[in-house]
Structures are given as structure tokens and as C-alpha cells.
Coordinates of C-alpha atoms and ligand atoms in Angstrom, one line a residue:
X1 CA -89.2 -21.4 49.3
X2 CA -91.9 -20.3 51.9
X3 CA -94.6 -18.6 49.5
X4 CA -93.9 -15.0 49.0
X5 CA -92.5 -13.8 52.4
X6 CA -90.1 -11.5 51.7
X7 CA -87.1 -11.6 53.7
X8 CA -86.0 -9.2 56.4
X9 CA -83.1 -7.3 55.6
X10 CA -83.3 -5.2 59.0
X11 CA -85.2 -6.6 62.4
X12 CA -88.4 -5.6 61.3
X13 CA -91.2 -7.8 61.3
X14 CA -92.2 -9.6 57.7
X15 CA -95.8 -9.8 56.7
X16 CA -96.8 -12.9 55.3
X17 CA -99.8 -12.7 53.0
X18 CA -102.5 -14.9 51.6
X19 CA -102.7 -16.8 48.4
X20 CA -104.8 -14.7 45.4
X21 CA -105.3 -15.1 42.0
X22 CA -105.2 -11.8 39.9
X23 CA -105.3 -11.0 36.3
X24 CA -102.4 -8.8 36.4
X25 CA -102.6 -5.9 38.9
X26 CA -103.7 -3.1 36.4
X27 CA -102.6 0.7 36.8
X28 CA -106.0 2.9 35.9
X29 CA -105.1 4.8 32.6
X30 CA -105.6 8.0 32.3
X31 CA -105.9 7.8 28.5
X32 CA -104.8 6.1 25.3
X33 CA -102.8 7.7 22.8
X34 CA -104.4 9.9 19.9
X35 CA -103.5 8.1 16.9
X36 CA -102.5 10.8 15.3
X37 CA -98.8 11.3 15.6
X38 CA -96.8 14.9 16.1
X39 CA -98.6 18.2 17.1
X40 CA -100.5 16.2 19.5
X41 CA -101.1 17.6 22.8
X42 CA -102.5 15.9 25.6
X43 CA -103.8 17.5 28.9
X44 CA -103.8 15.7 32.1
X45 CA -104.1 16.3 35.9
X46 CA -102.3 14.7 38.5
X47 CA -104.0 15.2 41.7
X48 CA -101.0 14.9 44.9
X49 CA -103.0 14.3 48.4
X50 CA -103.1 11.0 51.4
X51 CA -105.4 8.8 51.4
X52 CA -105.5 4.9 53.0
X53 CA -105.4 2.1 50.6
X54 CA -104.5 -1.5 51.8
X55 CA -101.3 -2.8 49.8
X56 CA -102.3 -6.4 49.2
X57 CA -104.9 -9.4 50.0
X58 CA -102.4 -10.2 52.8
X59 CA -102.1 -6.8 54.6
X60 CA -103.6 -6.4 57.7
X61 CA -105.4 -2.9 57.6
X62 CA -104.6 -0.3 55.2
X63 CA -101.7 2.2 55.1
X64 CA -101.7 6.0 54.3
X65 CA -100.2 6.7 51.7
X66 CA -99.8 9.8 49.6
X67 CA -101.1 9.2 46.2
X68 CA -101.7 11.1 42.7
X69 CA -105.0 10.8 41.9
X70 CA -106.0 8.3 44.2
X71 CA -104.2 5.6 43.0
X72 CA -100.7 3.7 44.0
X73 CA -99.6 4.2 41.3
X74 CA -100.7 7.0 39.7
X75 CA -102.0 6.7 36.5
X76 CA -100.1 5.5 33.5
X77 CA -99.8 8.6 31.4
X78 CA -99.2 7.2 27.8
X79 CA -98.4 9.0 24.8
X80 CA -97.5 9.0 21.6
X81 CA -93.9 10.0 20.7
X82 CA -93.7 13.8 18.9
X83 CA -96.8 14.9 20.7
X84 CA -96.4 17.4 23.6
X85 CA -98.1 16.9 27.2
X86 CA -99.2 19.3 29.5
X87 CA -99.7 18.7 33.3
X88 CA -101.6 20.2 35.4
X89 CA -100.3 19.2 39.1
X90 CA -102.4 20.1 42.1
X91 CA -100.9 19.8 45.4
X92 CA -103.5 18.4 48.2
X93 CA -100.8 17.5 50.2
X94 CA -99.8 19.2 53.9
X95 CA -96.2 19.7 52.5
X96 CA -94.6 21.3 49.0
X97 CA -93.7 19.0 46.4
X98 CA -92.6 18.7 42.8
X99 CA -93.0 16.2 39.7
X100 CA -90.0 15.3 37.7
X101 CA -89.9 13.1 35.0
X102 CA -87.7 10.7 35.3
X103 CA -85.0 10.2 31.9
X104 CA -87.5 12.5 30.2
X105 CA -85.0 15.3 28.3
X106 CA -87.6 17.6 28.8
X107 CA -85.9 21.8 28.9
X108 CA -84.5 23.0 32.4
X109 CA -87.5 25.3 34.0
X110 CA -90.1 21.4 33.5
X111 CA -87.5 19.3 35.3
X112 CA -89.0 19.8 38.7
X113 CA -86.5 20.0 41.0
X114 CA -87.4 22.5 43.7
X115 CA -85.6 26.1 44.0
X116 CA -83.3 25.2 41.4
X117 CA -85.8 24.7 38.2
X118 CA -89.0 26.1 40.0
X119 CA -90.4 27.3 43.1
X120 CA -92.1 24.3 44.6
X121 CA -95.4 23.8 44.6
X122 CA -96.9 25.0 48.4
X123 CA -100.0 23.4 49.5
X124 CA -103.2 24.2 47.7
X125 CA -101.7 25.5 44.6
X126 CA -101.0 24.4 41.3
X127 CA -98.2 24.1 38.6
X128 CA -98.3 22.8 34.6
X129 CA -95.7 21.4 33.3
X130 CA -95.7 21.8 29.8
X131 CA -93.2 19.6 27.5
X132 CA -92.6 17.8 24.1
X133 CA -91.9 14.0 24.1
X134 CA -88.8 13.8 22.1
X135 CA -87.9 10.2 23.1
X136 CA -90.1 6.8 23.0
X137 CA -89.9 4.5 25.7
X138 CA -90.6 3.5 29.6
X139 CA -90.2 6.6 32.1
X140 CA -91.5 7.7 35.4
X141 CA -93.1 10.4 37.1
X142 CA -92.1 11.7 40.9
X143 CA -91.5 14.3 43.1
X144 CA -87.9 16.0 43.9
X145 CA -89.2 17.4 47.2
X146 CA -88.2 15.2 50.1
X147 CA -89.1 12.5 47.9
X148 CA -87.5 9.9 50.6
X149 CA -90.8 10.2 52.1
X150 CA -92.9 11.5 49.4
X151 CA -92.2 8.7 47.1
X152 CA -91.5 6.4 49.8
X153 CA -95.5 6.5 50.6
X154 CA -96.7 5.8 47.0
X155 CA -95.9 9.5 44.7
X156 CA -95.2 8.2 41.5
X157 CA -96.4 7.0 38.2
X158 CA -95.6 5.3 35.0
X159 CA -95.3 8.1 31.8
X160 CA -95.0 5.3 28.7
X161 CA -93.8 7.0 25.3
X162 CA -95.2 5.0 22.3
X163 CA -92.7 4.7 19.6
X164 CA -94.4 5.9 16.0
X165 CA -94.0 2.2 15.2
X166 CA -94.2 0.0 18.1
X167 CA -92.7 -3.7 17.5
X168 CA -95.2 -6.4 17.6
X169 CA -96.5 -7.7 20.6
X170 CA -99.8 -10.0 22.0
X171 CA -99.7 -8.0 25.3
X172 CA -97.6 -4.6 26.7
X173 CA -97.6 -4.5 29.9
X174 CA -95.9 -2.3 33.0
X175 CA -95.3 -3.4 36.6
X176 CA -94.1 -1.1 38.6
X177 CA -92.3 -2.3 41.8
X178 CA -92.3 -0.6 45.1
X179 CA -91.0 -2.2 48.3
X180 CA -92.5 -1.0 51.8
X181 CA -92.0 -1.0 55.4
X182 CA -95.2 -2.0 57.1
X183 CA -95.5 -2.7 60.9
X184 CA -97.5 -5.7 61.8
X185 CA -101.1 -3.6 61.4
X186 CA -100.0 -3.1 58.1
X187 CA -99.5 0.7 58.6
X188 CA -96.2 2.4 56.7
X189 CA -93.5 2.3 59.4
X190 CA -93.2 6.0 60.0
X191 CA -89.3 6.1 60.3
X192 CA -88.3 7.9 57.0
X193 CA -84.7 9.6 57.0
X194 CA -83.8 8.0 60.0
X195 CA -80.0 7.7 60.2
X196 CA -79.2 3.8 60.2
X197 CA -81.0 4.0 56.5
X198 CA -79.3 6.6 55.6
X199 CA -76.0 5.7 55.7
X200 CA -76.5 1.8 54.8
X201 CA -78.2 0.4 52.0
X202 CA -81.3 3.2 52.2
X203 CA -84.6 2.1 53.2
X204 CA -85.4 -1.3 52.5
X205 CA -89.2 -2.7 52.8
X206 CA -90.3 -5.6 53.8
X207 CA -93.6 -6.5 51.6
X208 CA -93.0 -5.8 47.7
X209 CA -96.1 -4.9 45.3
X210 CA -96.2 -4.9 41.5
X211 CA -98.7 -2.0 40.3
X212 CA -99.1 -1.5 43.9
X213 CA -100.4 -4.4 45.2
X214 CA -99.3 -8.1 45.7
X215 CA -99.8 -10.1 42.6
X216 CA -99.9 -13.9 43.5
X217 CA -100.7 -15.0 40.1
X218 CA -99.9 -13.5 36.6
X219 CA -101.7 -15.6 34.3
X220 CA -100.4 -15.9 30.8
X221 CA -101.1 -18.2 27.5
X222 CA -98.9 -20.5 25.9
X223 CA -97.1 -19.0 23.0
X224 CA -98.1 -15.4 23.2
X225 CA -95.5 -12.5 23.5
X226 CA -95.3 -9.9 26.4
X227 CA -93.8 -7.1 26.1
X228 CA -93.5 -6.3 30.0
X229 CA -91.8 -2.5 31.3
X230 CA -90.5 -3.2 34.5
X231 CA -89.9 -0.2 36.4
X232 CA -88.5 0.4 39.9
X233 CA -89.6 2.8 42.0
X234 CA -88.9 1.6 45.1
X235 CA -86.8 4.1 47.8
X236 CA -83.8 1.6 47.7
X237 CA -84.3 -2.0 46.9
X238 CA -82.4 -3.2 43.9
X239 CA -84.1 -6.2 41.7
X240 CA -82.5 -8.9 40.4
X241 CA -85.4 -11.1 38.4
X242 CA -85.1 -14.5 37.7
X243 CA -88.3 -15.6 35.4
X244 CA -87.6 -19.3 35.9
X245 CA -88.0 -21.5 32.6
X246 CA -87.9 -18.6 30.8
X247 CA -85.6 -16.4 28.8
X248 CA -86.0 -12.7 29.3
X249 CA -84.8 -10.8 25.8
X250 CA -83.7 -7.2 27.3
X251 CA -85.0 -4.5 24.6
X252 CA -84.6 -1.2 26.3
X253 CA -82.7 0.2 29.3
X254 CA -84.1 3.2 31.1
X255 CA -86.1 3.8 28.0
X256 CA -83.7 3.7 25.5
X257 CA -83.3 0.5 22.7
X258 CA -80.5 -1.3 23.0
X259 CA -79.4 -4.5 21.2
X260 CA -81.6 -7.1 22.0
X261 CA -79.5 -9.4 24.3
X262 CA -79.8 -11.8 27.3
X263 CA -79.4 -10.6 30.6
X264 CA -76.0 -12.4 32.1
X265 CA -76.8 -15.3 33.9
X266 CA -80.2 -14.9 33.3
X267 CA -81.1 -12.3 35.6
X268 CA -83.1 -8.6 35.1
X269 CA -81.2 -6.1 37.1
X270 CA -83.4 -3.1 38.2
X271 CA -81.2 -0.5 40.7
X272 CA -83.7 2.2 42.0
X273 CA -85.4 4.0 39.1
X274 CA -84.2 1.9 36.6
X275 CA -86.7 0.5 34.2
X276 CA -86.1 -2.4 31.5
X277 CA -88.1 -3.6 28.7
X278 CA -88.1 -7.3 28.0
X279 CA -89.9 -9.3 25.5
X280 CA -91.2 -12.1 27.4
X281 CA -91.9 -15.3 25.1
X282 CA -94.5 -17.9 26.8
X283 CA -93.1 -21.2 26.1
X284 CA -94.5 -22.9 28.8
X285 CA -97.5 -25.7 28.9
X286 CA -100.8 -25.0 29.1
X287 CA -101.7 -25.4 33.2
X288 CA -98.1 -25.4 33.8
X289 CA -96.7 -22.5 36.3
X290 CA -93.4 -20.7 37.3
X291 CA -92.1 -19.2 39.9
X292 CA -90.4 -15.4 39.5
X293 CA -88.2 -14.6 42.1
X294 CA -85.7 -11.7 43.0
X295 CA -82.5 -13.1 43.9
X296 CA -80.8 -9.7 44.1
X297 CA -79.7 -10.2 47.7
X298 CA -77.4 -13.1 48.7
X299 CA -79.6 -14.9 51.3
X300 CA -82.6 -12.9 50.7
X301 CA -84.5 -14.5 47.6
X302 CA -88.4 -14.3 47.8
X303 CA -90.8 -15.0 44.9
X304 CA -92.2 -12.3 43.5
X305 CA -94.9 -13.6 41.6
X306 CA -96.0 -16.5 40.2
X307 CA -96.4 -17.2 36.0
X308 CA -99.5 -19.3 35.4
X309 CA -100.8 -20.6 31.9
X310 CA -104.1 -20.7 31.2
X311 CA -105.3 -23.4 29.3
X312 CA -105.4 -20.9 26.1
X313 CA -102.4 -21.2 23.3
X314 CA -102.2 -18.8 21.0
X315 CA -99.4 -20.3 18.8
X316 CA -97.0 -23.1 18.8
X317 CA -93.5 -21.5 19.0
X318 CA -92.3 -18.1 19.5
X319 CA -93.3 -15.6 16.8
X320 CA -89.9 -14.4 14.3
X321 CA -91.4 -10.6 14.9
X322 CA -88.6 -8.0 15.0
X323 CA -87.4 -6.8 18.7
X324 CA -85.2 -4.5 17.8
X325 CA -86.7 -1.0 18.6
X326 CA -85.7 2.4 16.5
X327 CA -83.2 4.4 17.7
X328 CA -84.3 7.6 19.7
X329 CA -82.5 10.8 18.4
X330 CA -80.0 11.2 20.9
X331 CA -76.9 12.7 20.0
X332 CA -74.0 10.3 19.7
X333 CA -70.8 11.6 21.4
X334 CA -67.6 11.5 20.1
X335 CA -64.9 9.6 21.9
X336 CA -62.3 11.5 20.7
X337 CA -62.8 15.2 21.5
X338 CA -64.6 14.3 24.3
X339 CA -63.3 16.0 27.5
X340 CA -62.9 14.1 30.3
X341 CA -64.4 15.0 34.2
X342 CA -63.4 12.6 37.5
X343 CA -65.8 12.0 40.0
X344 CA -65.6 10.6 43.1
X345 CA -68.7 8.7 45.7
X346 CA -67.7 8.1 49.1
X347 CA -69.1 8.2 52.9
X348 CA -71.6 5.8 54.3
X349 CA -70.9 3.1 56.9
X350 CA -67.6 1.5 56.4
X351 CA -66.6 4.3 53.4
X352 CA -63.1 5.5 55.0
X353 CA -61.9 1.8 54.9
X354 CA -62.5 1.3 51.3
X355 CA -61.6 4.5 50.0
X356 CA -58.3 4.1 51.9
X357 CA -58.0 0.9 50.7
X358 CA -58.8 1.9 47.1
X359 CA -55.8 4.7 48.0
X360 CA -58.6 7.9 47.4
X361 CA -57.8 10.8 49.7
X362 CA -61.2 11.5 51.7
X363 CA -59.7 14.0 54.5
X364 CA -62.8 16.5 53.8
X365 CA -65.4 13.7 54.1
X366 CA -63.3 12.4 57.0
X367 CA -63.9 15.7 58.7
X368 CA -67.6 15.2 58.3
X369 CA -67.6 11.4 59.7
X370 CA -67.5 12.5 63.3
X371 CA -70.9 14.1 62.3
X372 CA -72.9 10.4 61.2
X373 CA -76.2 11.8 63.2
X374 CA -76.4 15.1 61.4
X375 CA -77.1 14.8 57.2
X376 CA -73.8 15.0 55.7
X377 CA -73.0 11.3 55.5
X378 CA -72.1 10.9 51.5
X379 CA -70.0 12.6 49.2
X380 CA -69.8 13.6 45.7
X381 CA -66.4 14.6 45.0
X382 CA -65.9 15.6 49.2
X383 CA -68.7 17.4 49.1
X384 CA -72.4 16.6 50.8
X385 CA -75.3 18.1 49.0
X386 CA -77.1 20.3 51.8
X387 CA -80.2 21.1 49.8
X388 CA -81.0 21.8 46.1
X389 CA -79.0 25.3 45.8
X390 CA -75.4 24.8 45.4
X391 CA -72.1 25.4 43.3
X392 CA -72.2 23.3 40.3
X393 CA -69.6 20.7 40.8
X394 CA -69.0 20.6 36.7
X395 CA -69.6 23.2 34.3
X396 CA -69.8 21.1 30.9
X397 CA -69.7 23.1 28.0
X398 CA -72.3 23.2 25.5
X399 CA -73.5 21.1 22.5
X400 CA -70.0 19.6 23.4
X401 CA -69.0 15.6 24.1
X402 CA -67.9 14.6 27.7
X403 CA -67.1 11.8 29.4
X404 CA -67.5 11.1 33.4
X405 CA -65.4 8.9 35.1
X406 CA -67.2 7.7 38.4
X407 CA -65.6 5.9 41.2
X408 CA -67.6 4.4 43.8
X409 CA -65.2 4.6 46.9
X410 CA -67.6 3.1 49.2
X411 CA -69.0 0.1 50.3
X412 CA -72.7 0.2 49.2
X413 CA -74.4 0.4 45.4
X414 CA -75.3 3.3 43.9
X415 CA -77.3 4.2 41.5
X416 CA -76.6 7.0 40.0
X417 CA -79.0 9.6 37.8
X418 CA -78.4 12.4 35.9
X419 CA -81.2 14.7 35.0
X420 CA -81.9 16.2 31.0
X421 CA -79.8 14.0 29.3
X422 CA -79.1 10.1 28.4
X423 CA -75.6 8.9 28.7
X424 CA -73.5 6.0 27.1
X425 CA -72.4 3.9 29.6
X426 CA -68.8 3.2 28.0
X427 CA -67.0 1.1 30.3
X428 CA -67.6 -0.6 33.5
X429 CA -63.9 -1.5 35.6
X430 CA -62.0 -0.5 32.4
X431 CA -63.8 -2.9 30.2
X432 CA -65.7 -1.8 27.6
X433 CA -69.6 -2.2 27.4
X434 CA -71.4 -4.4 24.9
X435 CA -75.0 -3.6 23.9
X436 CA -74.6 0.3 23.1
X437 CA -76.6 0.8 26.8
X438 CA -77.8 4.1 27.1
X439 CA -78.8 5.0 30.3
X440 CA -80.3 7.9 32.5
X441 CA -79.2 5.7 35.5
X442 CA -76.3 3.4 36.2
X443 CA -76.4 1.3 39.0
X444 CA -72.7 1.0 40.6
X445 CA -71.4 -1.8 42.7
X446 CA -69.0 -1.1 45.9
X447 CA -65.4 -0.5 44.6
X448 CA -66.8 0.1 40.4
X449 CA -65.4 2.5 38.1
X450 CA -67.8 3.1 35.3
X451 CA -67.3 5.8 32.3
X452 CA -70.3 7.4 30.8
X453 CA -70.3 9.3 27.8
X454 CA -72.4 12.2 26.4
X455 CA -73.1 15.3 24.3
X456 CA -74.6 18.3 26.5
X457 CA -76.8 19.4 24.7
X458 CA -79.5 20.5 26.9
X459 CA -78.7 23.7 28.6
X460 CA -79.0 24.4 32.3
X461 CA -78.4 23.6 35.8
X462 CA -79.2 19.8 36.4
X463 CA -78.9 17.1 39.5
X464 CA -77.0 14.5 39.3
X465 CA -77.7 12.1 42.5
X466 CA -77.5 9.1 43.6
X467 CA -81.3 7.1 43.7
X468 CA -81.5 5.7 46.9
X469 CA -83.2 8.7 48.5
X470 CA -82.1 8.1 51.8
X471 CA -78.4 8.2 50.2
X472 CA -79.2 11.7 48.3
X473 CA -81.1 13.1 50.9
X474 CA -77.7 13.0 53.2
X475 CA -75.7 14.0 50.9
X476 CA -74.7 12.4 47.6
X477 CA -76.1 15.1 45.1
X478 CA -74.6 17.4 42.9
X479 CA -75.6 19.9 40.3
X480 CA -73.8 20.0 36.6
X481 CA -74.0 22.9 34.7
X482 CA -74.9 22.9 31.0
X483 CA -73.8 26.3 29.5
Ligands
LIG1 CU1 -85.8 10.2 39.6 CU2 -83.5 13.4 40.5 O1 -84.7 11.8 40.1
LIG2 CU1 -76.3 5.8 47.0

């Protein structure tokens, strides 16, 4: 495979890079946990402002991004589960923004989502957001304010929440992937929210970072266990990782423990937002090396990185350590009593044909199709989100279980997030799910029916959008109440 080029998925032009050797592309910390666990409070700013950083060894000149605290991505913010964090964000930016943390069930006024939880955050001024970690696991920070272009150009960061008793592991380690669209001078291509992304597959990059930049070489040493948080926070690009001659063990799903299992036919699935925990188990040589590629895209497979071992081993076979993690203390719903809600995704390119073909009645969409150039191009139930203000399009009652049923009645993937809760995924095309997943998003393939499952039991009004931001921002969003 030509070294690292990643394929074009539109016309534009693919940057080809230069061979590097890195340790592992590290994101700057912005402090370690206190050992001491509940009551804890930890105090950090996150300073929003542009800046020009060059994406990789192989970039041409550098890019402007937009960046918290100077750094793509922003720091990892790592605490320890039970302790409360406080943030202190300062906008330097030319534009409002927000932060909100993504899976986090943090209370309705510290979700971030402007107008509706807050009024955003105007240039020059300040906001704290102020909330206890209830959960341990693998989240991320970024803005709800046109975050199509905000987090398109590099807003976002990793927040880590250390379980009480974190499993054993040699190394634990995040990559954060991003995909961007660079023109040949290595500048971001400045065509955010245009229309052809918005009602295709979103905005798909053409040069892919881990931690920001291009890592050519991960090195590794025989026998040691990695503990690696992938996270994905690119606009639109969905991941599938194959770590070739080796066997990925998946540990948590956007955060949450699930049963340790394989991923089917060995490959990591990351929609937008997403994250996944594996535990990686080096079984390779000393001096020997791997390729890891994303095969995702039929046609489009580009490696990623490269897995090299040092010359180091660190023990023969695999250790017998535990990988199950504890259980978060979500609330379980029941099945039962659970009432049930329908909802329906349509639009985008090609959406009337299948949701005819899939017999779903879209005449209010249809009315809207004429209108591909303005921003209505996706539905939720008929209706395109104009902004963050609207009529909630469920009212679930409190402390109560409830199950969605979600139809994707179009011809793209959709990843699909809910804000203050985590879900069960139940049941994917009627057949039931197998590892107890619990998710904050589920990635949906054209034509899927998937039932989540949940108790309500944070109160308030909260998004529920689809992840590819070009998608939401024309359209497929909706607010559920919690009352
Ligand atoms: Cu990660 Cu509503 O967002
Ligand atoms: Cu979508």
C-alpha cells in the first residue's frame, strides 16, 4: 500500500508526507490526578483562540487552526472518578462558542449547548463550568457553537475519568483522531458548511493525525500491555481499525465497560465521537513491525500508523491481569415498563428513494427537498433543526425507563448522540445486542433500525443529534425533554 497517503474521498488533492519516527505523539497534560479519591476538586483553564501549527512532518506550511490552550488537541484533562472539576473557559476567539462534554452526565445548565443550557460565551469573556465526575472512563471536550467549523479547525480535547481502581496496565494511552482538509500549502481548505458536505457523508479530510499530528511510527515492546483510548473527533470520518497481527480486546464503548470481547472480524469501529478502549497485547518480535490501517471505506484503506518493537521485552506471553472494568452507576432500565418512542432520520442525497423504498412517508421532508441549497436538508422525525431553540420532539417522563426506536431512512451513516444520559443499545435490525454496550453514541448504517434503552433520569432539555456536524448543522437535531 503506498505509505500513508490517505485516499481521496472527494477531488481534492492528497498530501503525501515524509517518513518519521515518533515515540507516540503525546497530548500536553494539564495535570495528574490527586490521589486522593471523592471531594476532590480540580481547577483548570481552557484557553479558546487561532493560532498556526503545522499538522505533521509531511505538511507543507502550517494551518490555522483554533486551539484550546495552544495545543491540537487541547490538553488531556484527567481526573479521578468522584472528584468534581471546575473549568474556567476563556474565549479568544473572533466568534461565540461553548464547551460540552461529550457522554459526561453532567446536570442541564454545564452541558454547553448554546441558548438552550447557557448563553454562549461572546468573545473576550469567560464561563466555569462547574461539575462532579460521576462516571469513569474515556470522554471528550468540544464546542456546540458552530462546531462544524469550530471543531473542524482543532477545538477539542480528551477529559479521561480514572476509575477508583484502574485495571492493570504497562502503558495507557489516548489517540485522538482528527481528519483534515488541507489544500496543497497545507492550509485548512476553507469550505466549511458548504452544501455538497452537507448533504453527503459530511466533511471528509484528506490527511489524518493521531494527537494531532502524523504518527509514522508507534514503537512498542514485546509482551507489554497497552491500554490505548481511541477517540474520534474528527467532523465526519468513521474508523474502522485493523491492528494487523494483533488482537484488539474491546473494554469500554464511549466510556462505559462492556464485556471484554473481540471486535467482529477484527476491526475497531469509531463513528464520529465515539471512543473505544482496547487492551492491546504486544505479541510481536522484537524488531518486528505492523502496519495499522483503516479499512472503514471500501476502496479507501490507508495505513494509519505503523507498530514497531523495540528491541526491549518485558515478558514472554501476555499477562492473566483482569480486563474487565467496574460497572459505572448507571441506572439499568427495565424492559418491561419501559415506554416506547419512534423516531425517524431521513433527507440527504438520495433519502426520498430509500425512505420510499423502506415504505416511510416523508411528504414534509419532501416539501423541503426542492430547498437542497438552503439548510434544511435532514430530518428528525420531518423536522430540520433550525438552530438550538426548538419544541422538544419527546417529552420523556422522569426517573422513568424508555426505549427509542431509530430508523435510519436514508442512505448515509449516522451517528447518533444524545446529551446527559448513556443508553443501552438493545437491538440492532431486530436482533438483540451481545456485550451489554452502553453507549452515548450509536453509529447507524443506511437502512438500520436500532433500539436503545434508558432511565431519564437527568432532568432537562437535551440535544439529541446526529455527529457528523455538517449533517446536524442542516438539520438532523432535536431536543428531548426530561421532566
Ligand atoms: Cu459531542 Cu451535541 O455533541
Ligand atoms: Cu448524520
Amino acid at each position: 500500500m503506498d505509505n500513508q497517503r490517505v485516499p481521496m474521498f472527494t477531488r481534492r488533492r492528497v498530501i503525501a508526507s515524509t517518513a518519521a519516527v515518533a515515540f507516540g505523539a503525546a497530548i500536553p497534560s494539564l495535570w495528574a490526578p490527586n490521589g486522593n479519591a471523592a471531594s476532590n476538586s480540580e481547577e483548570v483553564t481552557l484557553h479558546a483562540a487561532a493560532g498556526h501549527n503545522k499538522l505533521g512532518s509531511g505538511v507543507t506550511g502550517p494551518a490555522t487552526l483554533w486551539r484550546f490552550n495552544e495545543s491540537i488537541p487541547g490538553p488531556e484533562i484527567r481526573i479521578r472518578q468522584g472528584s468534581r472539576l471546575r473549568v474556567t473557559v476563556d474565549n479568544g476567539l473572533a466568534e461565540d462558542t461553548t464547551v460540552h462534554w461529550h457522554g459526561v452526565r453532567t446536570p442541564n445548565a454545564m452541558d454547553g449547548v448554546p441558548y438552550l443550557t447557557q448563553k454562549p460565551i461572546s468573545p473576550g469573556n469567560q464561563f466555569v463550568y462547574d461539575f462532579n465526575a460521576i462516571d469513569a472512563g474515556t470522554y471528550w471536550y468540544h464546542p456546540h457553537q458552530r462546531s462544524f467549523e469550530q471543531v473542524g479547525r482543532g477545538l477539542y480535547g480528551p477529559l479521561i475519568i480514572e476509575e477508583a481502581n484502574p485495571i492493570q496496565v504497562d502503558r495507557d494511552l489516548t489517540w485522538m483522531l482528527d481528519d483534515w482538509r488541507l489544500n496543497p500549502s497545507g492550509e485548512i481548505e476553507d469550505d466549511f458548511g458548504n452544501s455538497h458536505d452537507m448533504s453527503h457523508s459530511g466533511r471528509i479530510g484528506n490527511f489524518v493525525t493521531i494527537n494531532g499530528t502524523r504518527l509514522d511510527t508507534f514503537i512498542v515492546r514485546t509482551g507489554e500491555r497497552i491500554r490505548l483510548r481511541l477517540i474520534n473527533a474528527a467532523n465526519a470520518r468513521i474508523f474502522g481499525l485493523d491492528f494487523q497481527g494483533h488482537d484488539p480486546l474491546v473494554i469500554a464503548l464511549d466510556g462505559q465497560p462492556i464485556t471484554p470481547h473481540r471486535p467482529e472480524n477484527g476491526l475497531v469501529v469509531l463513528g464520529p465521537a465515539m471512543r473505544i478502549d482496547l487492551i492491546l497485547d504486544m505479541t510481536g518480535n522484537p524488531g518486528e513491525s505492523n502496519e495499522v490501517i483503516d479499512r472503514f471505506y471500501d476502496g479507501l484503506t490507508y495505513q494509519l500508523t505503523r507498530i514497531r518493537y523495540s528491541n526491549e521485552v518485558i515478558r514472554d506471553s501476555p499477562p492473566d491481569w483482569p480486563t474487565q472494568l467496574p460497572a459505572n452507576p448507571l441506572k439499568v432500565p427495565d424492559l418491561k415498563t419501559a415506554k416506547r418512542h419512534e423516531v425517524t432520520f431521513s433527507g440527504g442525497m438520495m433519502g426520498n428513494m430509500v425512505a420510499r423504498d423502506m415504505g416511510i412517508n416523508t411528504t414534509r421532508s419532501n416539501a423541503m427537498m426542492g430547498m437542497m441549497h438552503s439548510d434544511k436538508i435532514w430530518f428528525i422525525n420531518g423536522i430540520a433543526a433550525e438552530g438550538h431553540i426548538m419544541d422538544p420532539m419527546l417529552t420523556l417522563e422522569l426517573d422513568r425507563s424508555h426505549v427509542i426506536a431509530m430508523t435510519n431512512a436514508s442512505a448515509w451513516y449516522h451517528p447518533i448522540h444524545l446529551h446527559g444520559h448513556s443508553f443501552r443499545v438493545i437491538s440492532r435490525n431486530g436482533e438483540k445486542t451481545k456485550y451489554r454496550e452502553w453507549q452515548d453514541t450509536v453509529l447507524m448504517a443506511p437502512r438500520e433500525t436500532v433500539e436503545i434503552a434508558f432511565v431519564a433520569d437527568n432532568p432537562g432539555d437535551w440535544m439529541f443529534h446526529c455527529h457528523i456536524l455538517e449533517h446536524q448543522a442542516s438539520g438532523m437535531m432535536g431536543v428531548i425533554r426530561v421532566a
